[in-house]
CSV table of N, CA and C in Angstrom, one decimal:
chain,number,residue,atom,x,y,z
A,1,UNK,N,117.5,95.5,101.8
A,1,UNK,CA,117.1,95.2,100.4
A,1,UNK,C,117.2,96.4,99.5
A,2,UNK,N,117.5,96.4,98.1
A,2,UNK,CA,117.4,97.2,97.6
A,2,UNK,C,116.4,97.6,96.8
A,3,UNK,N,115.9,98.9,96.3
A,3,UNK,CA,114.4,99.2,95.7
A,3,UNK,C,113.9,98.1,95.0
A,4,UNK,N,115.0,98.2,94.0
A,4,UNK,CA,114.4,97.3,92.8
A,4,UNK,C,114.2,95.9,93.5
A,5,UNK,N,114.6,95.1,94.8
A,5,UNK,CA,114.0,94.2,94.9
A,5,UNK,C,112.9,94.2,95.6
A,6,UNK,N,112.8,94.9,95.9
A,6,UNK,CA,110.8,95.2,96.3
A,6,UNK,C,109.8,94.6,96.1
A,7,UNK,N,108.7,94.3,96.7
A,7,UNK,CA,107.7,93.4,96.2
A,7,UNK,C,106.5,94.6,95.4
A,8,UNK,N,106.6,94.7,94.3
A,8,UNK,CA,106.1,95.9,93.6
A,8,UNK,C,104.3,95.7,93.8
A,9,UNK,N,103.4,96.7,94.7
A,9,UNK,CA,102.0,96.1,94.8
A,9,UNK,C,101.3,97.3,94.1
A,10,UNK,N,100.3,97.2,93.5
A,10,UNK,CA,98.9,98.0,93.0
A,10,UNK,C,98.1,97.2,93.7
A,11,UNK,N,97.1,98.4,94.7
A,11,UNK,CA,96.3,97.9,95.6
A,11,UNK,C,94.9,98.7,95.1
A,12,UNK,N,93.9,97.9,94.6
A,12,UNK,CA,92.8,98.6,94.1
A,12,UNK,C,91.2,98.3,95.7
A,13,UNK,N,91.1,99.5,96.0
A,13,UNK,CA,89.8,99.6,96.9
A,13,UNK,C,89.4,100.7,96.7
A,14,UNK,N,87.4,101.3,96.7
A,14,UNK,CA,87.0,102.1,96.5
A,14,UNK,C,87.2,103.4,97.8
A,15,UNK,N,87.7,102.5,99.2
A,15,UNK,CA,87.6,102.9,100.1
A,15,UNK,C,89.1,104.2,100.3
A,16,UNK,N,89.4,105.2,99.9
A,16,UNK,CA,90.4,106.2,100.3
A,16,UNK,C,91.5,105.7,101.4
A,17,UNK,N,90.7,105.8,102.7
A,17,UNK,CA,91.0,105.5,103.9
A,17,UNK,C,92.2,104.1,104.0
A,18,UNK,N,91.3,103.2,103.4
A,18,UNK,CA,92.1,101.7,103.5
A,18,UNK,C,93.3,102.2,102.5
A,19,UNK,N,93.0,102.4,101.5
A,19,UNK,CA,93.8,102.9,100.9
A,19,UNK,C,95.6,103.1,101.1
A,20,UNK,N,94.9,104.4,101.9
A,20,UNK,CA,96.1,105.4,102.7
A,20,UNK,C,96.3,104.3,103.9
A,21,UNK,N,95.7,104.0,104.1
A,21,UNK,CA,96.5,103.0,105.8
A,21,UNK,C,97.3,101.8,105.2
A,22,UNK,N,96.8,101.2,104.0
A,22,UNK,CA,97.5,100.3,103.8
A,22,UNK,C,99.1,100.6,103.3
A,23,UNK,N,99.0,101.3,102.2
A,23,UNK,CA,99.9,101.7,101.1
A,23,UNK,C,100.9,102.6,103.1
A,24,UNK,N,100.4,103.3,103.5
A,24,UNK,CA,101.5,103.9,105.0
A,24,UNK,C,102.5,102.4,105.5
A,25,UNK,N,101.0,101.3,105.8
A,25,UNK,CA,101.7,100.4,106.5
A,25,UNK,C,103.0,99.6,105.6
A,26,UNK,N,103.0,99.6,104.4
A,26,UNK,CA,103.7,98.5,103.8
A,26,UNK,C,105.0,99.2,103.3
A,27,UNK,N,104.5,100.6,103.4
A,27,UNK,CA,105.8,101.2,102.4
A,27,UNK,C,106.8,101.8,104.2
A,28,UNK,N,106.0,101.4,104.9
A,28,UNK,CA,107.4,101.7,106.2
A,28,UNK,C,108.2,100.4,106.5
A,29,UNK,N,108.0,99.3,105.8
A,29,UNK,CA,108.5,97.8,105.5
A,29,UNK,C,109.2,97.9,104.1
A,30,UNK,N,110.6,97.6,104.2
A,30,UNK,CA,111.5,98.0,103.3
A,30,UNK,C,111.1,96.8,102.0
A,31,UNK,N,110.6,95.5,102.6
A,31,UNK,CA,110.2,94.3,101.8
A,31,UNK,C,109.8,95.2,100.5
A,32,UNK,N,108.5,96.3,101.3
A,32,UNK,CA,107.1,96.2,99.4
A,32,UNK,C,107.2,97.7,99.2
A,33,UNK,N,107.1,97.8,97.7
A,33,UNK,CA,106.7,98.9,97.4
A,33,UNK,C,105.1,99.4,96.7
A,34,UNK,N,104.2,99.7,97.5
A,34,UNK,CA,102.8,100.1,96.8
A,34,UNK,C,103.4,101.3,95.4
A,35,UNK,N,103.6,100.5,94.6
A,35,UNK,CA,103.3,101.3,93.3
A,35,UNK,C,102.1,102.0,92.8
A,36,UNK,N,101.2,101.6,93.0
A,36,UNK,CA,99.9,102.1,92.7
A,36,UNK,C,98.7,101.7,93.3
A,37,UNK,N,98.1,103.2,93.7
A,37,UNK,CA,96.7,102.8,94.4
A,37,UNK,C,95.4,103.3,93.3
A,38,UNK,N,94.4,102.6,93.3
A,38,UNK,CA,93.4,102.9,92.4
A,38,UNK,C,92.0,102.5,93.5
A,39,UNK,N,91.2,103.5,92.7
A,39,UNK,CA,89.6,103.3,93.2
A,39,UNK,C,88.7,102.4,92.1
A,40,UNK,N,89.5,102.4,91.4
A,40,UNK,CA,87.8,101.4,90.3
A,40,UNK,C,88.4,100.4,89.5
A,41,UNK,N,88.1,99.7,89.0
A,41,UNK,CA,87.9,98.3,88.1
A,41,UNK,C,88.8,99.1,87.0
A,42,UNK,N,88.2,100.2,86.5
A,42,UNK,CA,89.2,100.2,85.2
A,42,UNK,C,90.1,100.9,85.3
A,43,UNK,N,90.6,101.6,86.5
A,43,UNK,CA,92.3,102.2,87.0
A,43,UNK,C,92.9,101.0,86.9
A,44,UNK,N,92.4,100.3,87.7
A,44,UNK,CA,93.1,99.2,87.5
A,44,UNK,C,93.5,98.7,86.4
A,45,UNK,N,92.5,98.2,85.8
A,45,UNK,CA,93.3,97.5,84.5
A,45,UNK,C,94.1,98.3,83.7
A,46,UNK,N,93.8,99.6,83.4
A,46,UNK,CA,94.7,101.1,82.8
A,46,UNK,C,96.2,100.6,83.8
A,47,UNK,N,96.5,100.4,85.0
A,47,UNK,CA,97.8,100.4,85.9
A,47,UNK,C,98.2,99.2,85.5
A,48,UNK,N,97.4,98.2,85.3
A,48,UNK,CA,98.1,96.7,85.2
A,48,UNK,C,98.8,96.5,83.8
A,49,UNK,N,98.2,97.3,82.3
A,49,UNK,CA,98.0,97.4,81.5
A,49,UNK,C,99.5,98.3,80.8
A,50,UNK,N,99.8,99.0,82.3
A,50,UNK,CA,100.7,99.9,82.0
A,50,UNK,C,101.9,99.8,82.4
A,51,UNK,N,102.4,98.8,83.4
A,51,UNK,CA,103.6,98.5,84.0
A,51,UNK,C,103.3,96.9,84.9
A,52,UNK,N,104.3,96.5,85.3
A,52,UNK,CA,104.3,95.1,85.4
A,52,UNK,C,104.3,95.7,87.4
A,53,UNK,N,103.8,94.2,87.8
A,53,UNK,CA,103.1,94.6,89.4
A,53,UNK,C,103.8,92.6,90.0
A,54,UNK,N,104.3,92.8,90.5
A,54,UNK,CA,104.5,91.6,91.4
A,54,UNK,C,103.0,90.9,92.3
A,55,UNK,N,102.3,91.6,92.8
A,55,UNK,CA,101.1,90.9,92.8
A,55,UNK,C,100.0,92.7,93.1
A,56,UNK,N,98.7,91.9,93.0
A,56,UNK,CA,97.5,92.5,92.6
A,56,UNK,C,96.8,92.5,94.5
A,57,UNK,N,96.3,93.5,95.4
A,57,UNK,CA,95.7,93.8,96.2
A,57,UNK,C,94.2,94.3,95.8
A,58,UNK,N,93.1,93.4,95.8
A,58,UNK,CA,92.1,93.8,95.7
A,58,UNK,C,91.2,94.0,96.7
A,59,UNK,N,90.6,95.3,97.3
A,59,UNK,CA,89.8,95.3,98.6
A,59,UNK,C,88.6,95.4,98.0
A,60,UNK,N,87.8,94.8,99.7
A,60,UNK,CA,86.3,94.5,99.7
A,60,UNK,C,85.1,94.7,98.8
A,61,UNK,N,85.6,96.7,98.9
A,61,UNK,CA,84.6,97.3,97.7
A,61,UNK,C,85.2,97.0,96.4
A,62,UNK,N,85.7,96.5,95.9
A,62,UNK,CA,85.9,95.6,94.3
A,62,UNK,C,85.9,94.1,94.2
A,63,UNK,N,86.3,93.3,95.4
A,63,UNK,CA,86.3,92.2,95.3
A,63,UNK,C,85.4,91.2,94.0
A,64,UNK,N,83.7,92.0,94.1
A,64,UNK,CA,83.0,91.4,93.3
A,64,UNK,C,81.8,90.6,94.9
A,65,UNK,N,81.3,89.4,94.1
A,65,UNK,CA,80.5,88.9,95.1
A,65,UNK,C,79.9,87.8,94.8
A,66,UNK,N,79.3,86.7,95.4
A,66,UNK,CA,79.1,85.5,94.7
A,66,UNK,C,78.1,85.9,93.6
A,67,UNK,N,77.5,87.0,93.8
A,67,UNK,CA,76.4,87.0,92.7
A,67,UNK,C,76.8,87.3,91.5
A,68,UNK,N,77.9,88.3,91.4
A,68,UNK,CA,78.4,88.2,90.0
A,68,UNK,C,79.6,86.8,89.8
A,69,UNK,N,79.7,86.6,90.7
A,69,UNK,CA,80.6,85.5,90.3
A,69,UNK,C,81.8,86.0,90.5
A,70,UNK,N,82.2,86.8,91.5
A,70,UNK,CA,83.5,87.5,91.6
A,70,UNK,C,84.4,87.7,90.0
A,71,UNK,N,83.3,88.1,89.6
A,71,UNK,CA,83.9,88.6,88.1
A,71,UNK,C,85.0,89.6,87.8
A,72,UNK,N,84.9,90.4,88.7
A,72,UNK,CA,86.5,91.0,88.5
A,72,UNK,C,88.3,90.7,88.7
A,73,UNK,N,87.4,89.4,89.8
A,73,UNK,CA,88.9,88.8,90.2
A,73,UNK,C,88.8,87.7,88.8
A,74,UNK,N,87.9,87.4,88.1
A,74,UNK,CA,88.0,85.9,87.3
A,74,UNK,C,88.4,86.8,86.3
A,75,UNK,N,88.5,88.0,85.7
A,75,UNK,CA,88.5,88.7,85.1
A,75,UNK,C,90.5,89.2,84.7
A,76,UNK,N,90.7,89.4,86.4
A,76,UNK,CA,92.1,89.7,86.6
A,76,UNK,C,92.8,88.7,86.4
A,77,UNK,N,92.3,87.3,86.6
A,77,UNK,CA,93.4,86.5,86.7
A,77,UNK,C,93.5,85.5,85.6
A,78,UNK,N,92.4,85.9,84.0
A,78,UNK,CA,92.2,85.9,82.8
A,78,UNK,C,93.2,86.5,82.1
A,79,UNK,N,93.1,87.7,82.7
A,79,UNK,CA,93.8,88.6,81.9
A,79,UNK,C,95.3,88.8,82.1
A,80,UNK,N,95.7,89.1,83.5
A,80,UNK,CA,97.0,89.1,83.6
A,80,UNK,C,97.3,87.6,85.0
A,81,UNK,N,97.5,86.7,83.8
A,81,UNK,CA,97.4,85.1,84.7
A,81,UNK,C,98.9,84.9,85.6
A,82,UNK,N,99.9,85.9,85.0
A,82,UNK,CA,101.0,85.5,86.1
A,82,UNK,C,101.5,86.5,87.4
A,83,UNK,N,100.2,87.5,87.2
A,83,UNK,CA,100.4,88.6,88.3
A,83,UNK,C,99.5,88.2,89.8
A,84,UNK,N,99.6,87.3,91.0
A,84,UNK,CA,98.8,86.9,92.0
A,84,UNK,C,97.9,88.1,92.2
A,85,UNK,N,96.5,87.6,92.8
A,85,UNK,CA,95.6,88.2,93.0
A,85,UNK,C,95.5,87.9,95.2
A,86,UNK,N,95.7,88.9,95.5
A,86,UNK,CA,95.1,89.0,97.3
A,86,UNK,C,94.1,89.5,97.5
A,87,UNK,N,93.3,89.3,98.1
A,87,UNK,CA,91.6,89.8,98.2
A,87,UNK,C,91.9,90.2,100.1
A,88,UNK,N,91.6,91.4,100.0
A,88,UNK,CA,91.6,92.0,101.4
A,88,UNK,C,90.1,92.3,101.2
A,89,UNK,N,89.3,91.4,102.4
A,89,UNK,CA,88.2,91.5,102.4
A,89,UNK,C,87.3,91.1,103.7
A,90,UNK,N,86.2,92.1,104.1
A,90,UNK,CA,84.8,92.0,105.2
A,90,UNK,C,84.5,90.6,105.0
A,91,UNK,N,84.1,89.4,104.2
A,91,UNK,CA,84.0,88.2,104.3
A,91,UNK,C,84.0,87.3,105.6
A,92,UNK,N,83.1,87.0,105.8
A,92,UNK,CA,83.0,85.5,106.6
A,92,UNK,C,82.8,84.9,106.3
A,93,UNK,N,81.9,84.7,105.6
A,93,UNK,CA,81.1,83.5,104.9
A,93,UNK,C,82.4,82.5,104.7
A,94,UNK,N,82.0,81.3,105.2
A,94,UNK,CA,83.1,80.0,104.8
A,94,UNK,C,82.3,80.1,102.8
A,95,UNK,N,81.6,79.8,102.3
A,95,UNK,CA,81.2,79.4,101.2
A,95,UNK,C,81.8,80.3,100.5
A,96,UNK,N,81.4,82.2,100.6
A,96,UNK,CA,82.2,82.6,99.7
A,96,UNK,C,83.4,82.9,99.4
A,97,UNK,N,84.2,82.6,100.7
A,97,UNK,CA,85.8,82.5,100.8
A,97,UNK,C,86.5,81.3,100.0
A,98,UNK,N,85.1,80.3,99.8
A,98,UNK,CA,85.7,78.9,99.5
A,98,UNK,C,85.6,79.6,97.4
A,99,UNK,N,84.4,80.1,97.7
A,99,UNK,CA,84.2,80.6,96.0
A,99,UNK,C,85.2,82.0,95.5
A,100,UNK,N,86.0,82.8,96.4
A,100,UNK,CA,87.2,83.5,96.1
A,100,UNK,C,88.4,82.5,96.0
A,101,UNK,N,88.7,81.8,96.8
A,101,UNK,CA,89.9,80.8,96.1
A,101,UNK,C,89.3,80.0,94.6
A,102,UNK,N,88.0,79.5,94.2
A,102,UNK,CA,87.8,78.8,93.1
A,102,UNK,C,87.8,80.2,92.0
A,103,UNK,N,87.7,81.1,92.2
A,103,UNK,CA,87.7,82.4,91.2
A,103,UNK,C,89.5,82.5,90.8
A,104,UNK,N,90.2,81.9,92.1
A,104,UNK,CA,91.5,81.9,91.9
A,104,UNK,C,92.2,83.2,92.3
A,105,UNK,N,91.6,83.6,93.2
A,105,UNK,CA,92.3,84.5,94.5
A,105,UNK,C,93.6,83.4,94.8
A,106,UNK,N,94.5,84.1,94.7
A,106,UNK,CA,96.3,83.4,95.3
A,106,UNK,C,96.0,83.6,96.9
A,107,UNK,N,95.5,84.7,97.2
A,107,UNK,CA,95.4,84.8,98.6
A,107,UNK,C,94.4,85.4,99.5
A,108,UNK,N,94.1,85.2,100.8
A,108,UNK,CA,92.9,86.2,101.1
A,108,UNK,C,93.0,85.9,102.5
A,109,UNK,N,93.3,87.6,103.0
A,109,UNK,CA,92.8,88.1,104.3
A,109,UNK,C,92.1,89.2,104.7
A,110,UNK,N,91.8,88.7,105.8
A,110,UNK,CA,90.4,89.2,106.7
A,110,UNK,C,91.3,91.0,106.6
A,111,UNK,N,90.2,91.9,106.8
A,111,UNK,CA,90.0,93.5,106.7
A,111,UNK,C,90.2,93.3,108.3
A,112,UNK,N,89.6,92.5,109.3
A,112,UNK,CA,89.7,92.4,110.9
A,112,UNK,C,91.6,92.0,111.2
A,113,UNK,N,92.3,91.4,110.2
A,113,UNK,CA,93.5,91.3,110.3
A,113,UNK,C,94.4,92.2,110.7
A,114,UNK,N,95.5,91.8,111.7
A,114,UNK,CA,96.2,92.7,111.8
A,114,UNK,C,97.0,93.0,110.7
A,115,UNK,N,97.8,93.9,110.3
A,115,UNK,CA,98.7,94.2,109.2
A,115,UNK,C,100.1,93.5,108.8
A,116,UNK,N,100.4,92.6,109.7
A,116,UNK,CA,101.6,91.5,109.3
A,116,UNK,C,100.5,90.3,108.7
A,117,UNK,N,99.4,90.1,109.1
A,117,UNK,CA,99.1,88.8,108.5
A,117,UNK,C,99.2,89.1,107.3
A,118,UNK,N,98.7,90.3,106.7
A,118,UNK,CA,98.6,90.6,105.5
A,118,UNK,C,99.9,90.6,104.5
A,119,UNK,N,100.9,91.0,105.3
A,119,UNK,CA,102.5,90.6,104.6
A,119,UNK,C,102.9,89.5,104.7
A,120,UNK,N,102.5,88.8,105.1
A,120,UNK,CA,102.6,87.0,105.2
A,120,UNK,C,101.9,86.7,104.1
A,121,UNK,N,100.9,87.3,103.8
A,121,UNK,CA,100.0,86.0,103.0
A,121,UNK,C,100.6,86.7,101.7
A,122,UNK,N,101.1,88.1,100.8
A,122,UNK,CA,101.6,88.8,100.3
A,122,UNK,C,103.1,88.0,99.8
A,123,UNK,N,103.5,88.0,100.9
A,123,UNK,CA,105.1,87.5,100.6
A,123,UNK,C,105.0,85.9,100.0
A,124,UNK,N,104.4,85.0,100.5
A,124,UNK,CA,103.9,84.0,100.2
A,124,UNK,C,103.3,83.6,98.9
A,125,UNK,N,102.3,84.4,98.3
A,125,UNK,CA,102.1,84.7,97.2
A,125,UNK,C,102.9,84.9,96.2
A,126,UNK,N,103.5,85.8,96.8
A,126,UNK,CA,104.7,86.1,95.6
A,126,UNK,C,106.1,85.1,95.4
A,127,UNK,N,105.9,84.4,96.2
A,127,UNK,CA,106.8,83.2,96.2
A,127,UNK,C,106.3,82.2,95.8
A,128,UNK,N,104.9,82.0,95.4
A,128,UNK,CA,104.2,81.2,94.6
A,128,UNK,C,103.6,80.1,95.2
A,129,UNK,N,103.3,80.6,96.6
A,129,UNK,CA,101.8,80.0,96.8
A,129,UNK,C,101.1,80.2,96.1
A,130,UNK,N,99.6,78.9,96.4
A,130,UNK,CA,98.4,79.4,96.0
A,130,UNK,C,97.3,79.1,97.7
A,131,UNK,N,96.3,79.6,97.1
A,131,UNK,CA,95.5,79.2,97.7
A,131,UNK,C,95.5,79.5,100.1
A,132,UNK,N,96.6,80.7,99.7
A,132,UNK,CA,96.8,81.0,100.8
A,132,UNK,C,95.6,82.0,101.1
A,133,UNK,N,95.5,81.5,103.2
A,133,UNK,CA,94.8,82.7,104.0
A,133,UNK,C,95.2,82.9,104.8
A,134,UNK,N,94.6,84.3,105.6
A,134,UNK,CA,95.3,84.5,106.8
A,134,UNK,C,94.8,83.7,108.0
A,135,UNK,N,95.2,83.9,109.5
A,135,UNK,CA,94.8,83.2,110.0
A,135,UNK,C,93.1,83.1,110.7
A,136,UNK,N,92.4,84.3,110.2
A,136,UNK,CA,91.1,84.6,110.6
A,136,UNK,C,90.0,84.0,109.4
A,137,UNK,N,90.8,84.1,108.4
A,137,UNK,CA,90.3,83.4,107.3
A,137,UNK,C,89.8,82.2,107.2
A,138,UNK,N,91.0,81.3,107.5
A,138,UNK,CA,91.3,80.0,107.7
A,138,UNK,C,90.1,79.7,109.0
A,139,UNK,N,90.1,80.3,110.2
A,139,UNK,CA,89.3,80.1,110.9
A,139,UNK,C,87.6,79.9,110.8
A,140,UNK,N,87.4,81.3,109.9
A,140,UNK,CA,86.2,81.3,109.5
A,140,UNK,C,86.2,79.7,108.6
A,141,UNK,N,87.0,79.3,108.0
A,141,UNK,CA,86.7,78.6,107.0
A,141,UNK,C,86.4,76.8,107.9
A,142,UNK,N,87.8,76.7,109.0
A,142,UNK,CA,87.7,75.6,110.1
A,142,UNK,C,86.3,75.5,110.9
A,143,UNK,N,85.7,77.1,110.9
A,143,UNK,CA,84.1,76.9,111.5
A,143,UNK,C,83.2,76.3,110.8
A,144,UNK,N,83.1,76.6,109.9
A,144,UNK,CA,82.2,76.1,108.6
A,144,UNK,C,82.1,74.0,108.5
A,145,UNK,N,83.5,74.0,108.4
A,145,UNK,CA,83.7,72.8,108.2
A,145,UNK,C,83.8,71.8,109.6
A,146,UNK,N,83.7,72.9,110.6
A,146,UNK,CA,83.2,72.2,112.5
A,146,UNK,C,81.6,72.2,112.3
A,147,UNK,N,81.1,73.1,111.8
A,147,UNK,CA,79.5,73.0,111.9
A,147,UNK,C,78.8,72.3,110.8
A,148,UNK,N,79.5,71.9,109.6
A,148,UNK,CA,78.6,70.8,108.6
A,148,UNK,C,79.3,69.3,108.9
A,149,UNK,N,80.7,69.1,110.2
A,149,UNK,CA,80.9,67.9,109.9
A,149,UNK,C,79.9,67.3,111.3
A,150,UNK,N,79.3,68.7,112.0
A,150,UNK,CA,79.1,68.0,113.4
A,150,UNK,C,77.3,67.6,113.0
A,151,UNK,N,77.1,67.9,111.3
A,151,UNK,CA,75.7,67.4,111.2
A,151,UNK,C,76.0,66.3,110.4
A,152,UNK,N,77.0,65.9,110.1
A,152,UNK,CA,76.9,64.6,109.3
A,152,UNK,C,76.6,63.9,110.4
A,153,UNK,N,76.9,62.1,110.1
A,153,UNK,CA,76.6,60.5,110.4
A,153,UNK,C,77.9,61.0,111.9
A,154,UNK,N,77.0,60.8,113.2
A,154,UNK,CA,77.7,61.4,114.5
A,154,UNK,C,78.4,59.7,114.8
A,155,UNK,N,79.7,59.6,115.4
A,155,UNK,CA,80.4,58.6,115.5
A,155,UNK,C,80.1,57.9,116.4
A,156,UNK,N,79.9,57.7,117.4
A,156,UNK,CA,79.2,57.0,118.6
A,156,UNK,C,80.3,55.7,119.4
A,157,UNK,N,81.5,56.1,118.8
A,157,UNK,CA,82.4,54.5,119.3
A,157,UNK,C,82.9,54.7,120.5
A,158,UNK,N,83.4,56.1,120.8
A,158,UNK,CA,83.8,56.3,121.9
A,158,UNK,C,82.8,56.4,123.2
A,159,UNK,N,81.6,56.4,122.8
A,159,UNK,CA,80.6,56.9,123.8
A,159,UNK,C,79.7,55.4,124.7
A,160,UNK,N,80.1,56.0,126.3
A,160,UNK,CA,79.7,54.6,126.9
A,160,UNK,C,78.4,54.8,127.4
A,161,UNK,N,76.9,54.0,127.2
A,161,UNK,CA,75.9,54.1,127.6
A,161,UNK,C,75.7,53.5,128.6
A,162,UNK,N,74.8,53.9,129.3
A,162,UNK,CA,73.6,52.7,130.8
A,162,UNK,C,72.6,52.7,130.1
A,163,UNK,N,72.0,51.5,130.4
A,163,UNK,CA,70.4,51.5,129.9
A,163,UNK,C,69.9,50.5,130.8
A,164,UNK,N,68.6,52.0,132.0
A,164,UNK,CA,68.2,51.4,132.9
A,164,UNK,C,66.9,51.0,132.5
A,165,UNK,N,66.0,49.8,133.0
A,165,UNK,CA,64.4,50.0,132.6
A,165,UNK,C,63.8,50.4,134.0
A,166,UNK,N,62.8,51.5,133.8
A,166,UNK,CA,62.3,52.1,134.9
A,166,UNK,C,60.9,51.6,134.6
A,167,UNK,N,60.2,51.0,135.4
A,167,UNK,CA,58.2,50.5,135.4
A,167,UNK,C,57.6,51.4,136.8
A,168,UNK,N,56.8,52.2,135.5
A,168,UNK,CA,56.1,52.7,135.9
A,168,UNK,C,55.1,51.9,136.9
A,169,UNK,N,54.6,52.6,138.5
A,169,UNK,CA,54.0,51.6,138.8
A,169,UNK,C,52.7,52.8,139.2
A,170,UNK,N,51.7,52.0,139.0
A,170,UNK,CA,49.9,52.9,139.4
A,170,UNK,C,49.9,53.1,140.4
């Protein structure tokens, strides 16, 4: 492939480390080019503000959180609506994974991920999925929906009973 067809990323985390491991892992994959890495909310928008990005990497420490309302991603995807948002994120929670896709995260995988899931769900995005995860994601999210369906109205059709009467005798 050549440069210019690169998948052009700005990856914004407070964390250095993730940082540097990510932006290492993606730019030895001829696919992406990490154009820009930032630590805070308003590098970001200064980088997004300043050059055009094929999609948006948002890690854990910016994500946001149910309690603000993942305001920074609803913020991002207000602001620059045709640039995808990926949320690389600590998350388990089935609920607030379910409330990063309604904030309108394009995509979101697990920080426990190996480093291809994360270019799957990336490449995918930028081909215009939505609502994509990876596969730890998706799992957390299949658990959720195994443990609130196994308390609904329990089905009973397959299940064959005996019903002995035992008398008690004095």
């Amino acid at each position: 492939m050549k440069r210019e067809d690169k998948i052009k990323i700005v990856m914004a985390d407070d964390r250095p480390v993730v940082l540097y491991g990510l932006q290492s892992w993606f730019e030895s994959h001829e696919r992406f080019q990490v154009a820009a890495c930032v630590k805070t909310a308003d590098q970001l928008f200064a980088r997004l503000n300043a050059a055009h990005y094929d999609v948006i990497v948002l890690g854990s420490g910016l994500e946001g959180s149910r309690a603000d309302d993942f305001a920074l991603l609803r913020a991002l995807r207000r602001t620059f609506p045709d640039t995808p948002v990926v949320v690389f994120t600590d998350e388990t929670d089935a609920q607030a994974l379910a409330d990063m896709l309604r904030a309108d995260a394009a995509g979101i995988v697990s920080a426990r991920e190996e480093a291809r899931a994360f270019e799957r769900v990336c490449a995918r995005v930028v081909s215009g999925a939505h609502e994509v995860v990876s596969q730890r994601i998706a799992g957390y999210r299949d658990a959720e929906d195994a443990a609130d369906s196994s308390e609904a109205n329990p089905d009973y059709c397959g299940v064959r009973m005996n019903v002995r009467t035992f008398i008690a005798r004095s």
